[in-house]
Amino acid sequence: MGRHSRPGPPNQPSRAVPGVDAGDPLAAYDKRRRAPMDAWRRHRPLHGGASHLRPDEPRVLEEWDGFAYVPAGTADDLAAAHAWANQAAPGTETATE
């Protein structure tokens, strides 16, 4: 395997998924239910535009429900939106100790 053994930018995680479980009849469809690029939460400016511009304006918070992104609330500014988006993905556990 050479330099280009894995497609995509080197700063992104691998998209490799485990093999299909033969005992689960719906295992083949689990890949389609993953959020794009494994981003379970995202935020966008309330009135459109680039997300890095006007950091003091409100943001729309969206969460992946297994099929599409759905509205989950609003944030007062970019810092609050980043804090919300960087929380753990639903259904995962985080180590607090």
PDB file of C-alpha atoms in Angstrom:
ATOM      1  CA  MET A   1       0.000   0.000   0.000  1.00  0.00           C
ATOM      2  CA  GLY A   2       1.438   3.324  -1.015  1.00  0.00           C
ATOM      3  CA  ARG A   3       0.921   6.896  -0.018  1.00  0.00           C
ATOM      4  CA  HIS A   4      -2.573   6.995  -1.407  1.00  0.00           C
ATOM      5  CA  SER A   5      -3.959   3.868   0.232  1.00  0.00           C
ATOM      6  CA  ARG A   6      -6.960   5.675   1.773  1.00  0.00           C
ATOM      7  CA  PRO A   7      -8.994   8.135  -0.298  1.00  0.00           C
ATOM      8  CA  GLY A   8      -9.919  11.506   1.118  1.00  0.00           C
ATOM      9  CA  PRO A   9      -8.146  14.188   3.104  1.00  0.00           C
ATOM     10  CA  PRO A  10      -5.731  12.944   5.776  1.00  0.00           C
ATOM     11  CA  ASN A  11      -7.401  15.042   8.487  1.00  0.00           C
ATOM     12  CA  GLN A  12     -10.742  13.206   8.285  1.00  0.00           C
ATOM     13  CA  PRO A  13     -11.558   9.946  10.068  1.00  0.00           C
ATOM     14  CA  SER A  14     -11.843   6.732   8.125  1.00  0.00           C
ATOM     15  CA  ARG A  15     -15.290   5.869   6.778  1.00  0.00           C
ATOM     16  CA  ALA A  16     -14.616   2.133   7.151  1.00  0.00           C
ATOM     17  CA  VAL A  17     -17.496   0.270   8.764  1.00  0.00           C
ATOM     18  CA  PRO A  18     -17.519  -3.157  10.410  1.00  0.00           C
ATOM     19  CA  GLY A  19     -18.747  -6.177   8.462  1.00  0.00           C
ATOM     20  CA  VAL A  20     -22.436  -7.016   8.204  1.00  0.00           C
ATOM     21  CA  ASP A  21     -23.795  -9.116  11.091  1.00  0.00           C
ATOM     22  CA  ALA A  22     -25.334 -12.269   9.612  1.00  0.00           C
ATOM     23  CA  GLY A  23     -27.778 -12.551  12.535  1.00  0.00           C
ATOM     24  CA  ASP A  24     -29.297  -9.100  12.056  1.00  0.00           C
ATOM     25  CA  PRO A  25     -31.628  -8.912   9.029  1.00  0.00           C
ATOM     26  CA  LEU A  26     -31.414  -5.088   8.915  1.00  0.00           C
ATOM     27  CA  ALA A  27     -27.649  -4.788   9.331  1.00  0.00           C
ATOM     28  CA  ALA A  28     -27.129  -4.085   5.626  1.00  0.00           C
ATOM     29  CA  TYR A  29     -29.225  -0.915   5.940  1.00  0.00           C
ATOM     30  CA  ASP A  30     -27.428   0.534   8.984  1.00  0.00           C
ATOM     31  CA  LYS A  31     -24.845   2.290   6.833  1.00  0.00           C
ATOM     32  CA  ARG A  32     -27.555   4.371   5.155  1.00  0.00           C
ATOM     33  CA  ARG A  33     -28.803   5.561   8.528  1.00  0.00           C
ATOM     34  CA  ARG A  34     -25.472   7.062   9.588  1.00  0.00           C
ATOM     35  CA  ALA A  35     -25.221  10.817   9.526  1.00  0.00           C
ATOM     36  CA  PRO A  36     -23.221  12.264   6.616  1.00  0.00           C
ATOM     37  CA  MET A  37     -19.541  12.369   7.644  1.00  0.00           C
ATOM     38  CA  ASP A  38     -20.640  11.122  11.088  1.00  0.00           C
ATOM     39  CA  ALA A  39     -21.771  14.628  12.134  1.00  0.00           C
ATOM     40  CA  TRP A  40     -24.783  13.963  14.373  1.00  0.00           C
ATOM     41  CA  ARG A  41     -25.307  17.613  15.199  1.00  0.00           C
ATOM     42  CA  ARG A  42     -24.817  20.747  13.131  1.00  0.00           C
ATOM     43  CA  HIS A  43     -25.652  24.438  13.275  1.00  0.00           C
ATOM     44  CA  ARG A  44     -26.374  27.073  10.660  1.00  0.00           C
ATOM     45  CA  PRO A  45     -26.923  30.843  10.805  1.00  0.00           C
ATOM     46  CA  LEU A  46     -30.580  31.650  11.382  1.00  0.00           C
ATOM     47  CA  HIS A  47     -30.769  34.104   8.473  1.00  0.00           C
ATOM     48  CA  GLY A  48     -28.371  32.312   6.106  1.00  0.00           C
ATOM     49  CA  GLY A  49     -24.854  33.183   5.079  1.00  0.00           C
ATOM     50  CA  ALA A  50     -21.489  31.758   6.032  1.00  0.00           C
ATOM     51  CA  SER A  51     -21.279  30.261   9.512  1.00  0.00           C
ATOM     52  CA  HIS A  52     -18.067  32.076  10.469  1.00  0.00           C
ATOM     53  CA  LEU A  53     -19.456  35.531   9.665  1.00  0.00           C
ATOM     54  CA  ARG A  54     -21.350  37.530  12.302  1.00  0.00           C
ATOM     55  CA  PRO A  55     -20.587  35.202  15.247  1.00  0.00           C
ATOM     56  CA  ASP A  56     -22.963  37.124  17.530  1.00  0.00           C
ATOM     57  CA  GLU A  57     -26.111  36.255  15.522  1.00  0.00           C
ATOM     58  CA  PRO A  58     -28.446  33.344  16.450  1.00  0.00           C
ATOM     59  CA  ARG A  59     -27.982  29.834  14.994  1.00  0.00           C
ATOM     60  CA  VAL A  60     -30.371  27.035  14.076  1.00  0.00           C
ATOM     61  CA  LEU A  61     -29.406  23.746  15.753  1.00  0.00           C
ATOM     62  CA  GLU A  62     -30.087  20.535  13.826  1.00  0.00           C
ATOM     63  CA  GLU A  63     -29.788  16.883  14.874  1.00  0.00           C
ATOM     64  CA  TRP A  64     -29.623  13.727  12.750  1.00  0.00           C
ATOM     65  CA  ASP A  65     -32.670  11.501  13.393  1.00  0.00           C
ATOM     66  CA  GLY A  66     -31.525   8.532  11.334  1.00  0.00           C
ATOM     67  CA  PHE A  67     -32.994   9.808   8.102  1.00  0.00           C
ATOM     68  CA  ALA A  68     -32.469  13.581   7.879  1.00  0.00           C
ATOM     69  CA  TYR A  69     -31.402  16.586   9.924  1.00  0.00           C
ATOM     70  CA  VAL A  70     -34.321  17.961  11.973  1.00  0.00           C
ATOM     71  CA  PRO A  71     -34.484  21.250  13.913  1.00  0.00           C
ATOM     72  CA  ALA A  72     -33.510  20.834  17.561  1.00  0.00           C
ATOM     73  CA  GLY A  73     -33.564  24.438  18.763  1.00  0.00           C
ATOM     74  CA  THR A  74     -31.638  27.684  18.512  1.00  0.00           C
ATOM     75  CA  ALA A  75     -28.466  29.089  20.019  1.00  0.00           C
ATOM     76  CA  ASP A  76     -27.800  32.719  20.880  1.00  0.00           C
ATOM     77  CA  ASP A  77     -24.401  32.886  19.187  1.00  0.00           C
ATOM     78  CA  LEU A  78     -21.663  30.882  17.470  1.00  0.00           C
ATOM     79  CA  ALA A  79     -19.916  29.915  20.734  1.00  0.00           C
ATOM     80  CA  ALA A  80     -23.109  28.393  22.175  1.00  0.00           C
ATOM     81  CA  ALA A  81     -23.773  26.557  18.896  1.00  0.00           C
ATOM     82  CA  HIS A  82     -20.251  25.080  18.879  1.00  0.00           C
ATOM     83  CA  ALA A  83     -20.643  23.933  22.493  1.00  0.00           C
ATOM     84  CA  TRP A  84     -23.933  22.197  21.645  1.00  0.00           C
ATOM     85  CA  ALA A  85     -22.609  20.597  18.438  1.00  0.00           C
ATOM     86  CA  ASN A  86     -19.491  19.221  20.167  1.00  0.00           C
ATOM     87  CA  GLN A  87     -21.483  17.246  22.735  1.00  0.00           C
ATOM     88  CA  ALA A  88     -21.521  13.456  22.416  1.00  0.00           C
ATOM     89  CA  ALA A  89     -23.524  11.894  19.621  1.00  0.00           C
ATOM     90  CA  PRO A  90     -26.870  10.395  20.652  1.00  0.00           C
ATOM     91  CA  GLY A  91     -26.570   6.798  21.776  1.00  0.00           C
ATOM     92  CA  THR A  92     -22.861   7.013  22.644  1.00  0.00           C
ATOM     93  CA  GLU A  93     -21.275   7.040  26.061  1.00  0.00           C
ATOM     94  CA  THR A  94     -18.544   9.427  27.162  1.00  0.00           C
ATOM     95  CA  ALA A  95     -15.940   8.857  29.823  1.00  0.00           C
ATOM     96  CA  THR A  96     -16.372  11.482  32.541  1.00  0.00           C
ATOM     97  CA  GLU A  97     -13.599  10.261  34.844  1.00  0.00           C
TER      98      GLU A  97
END
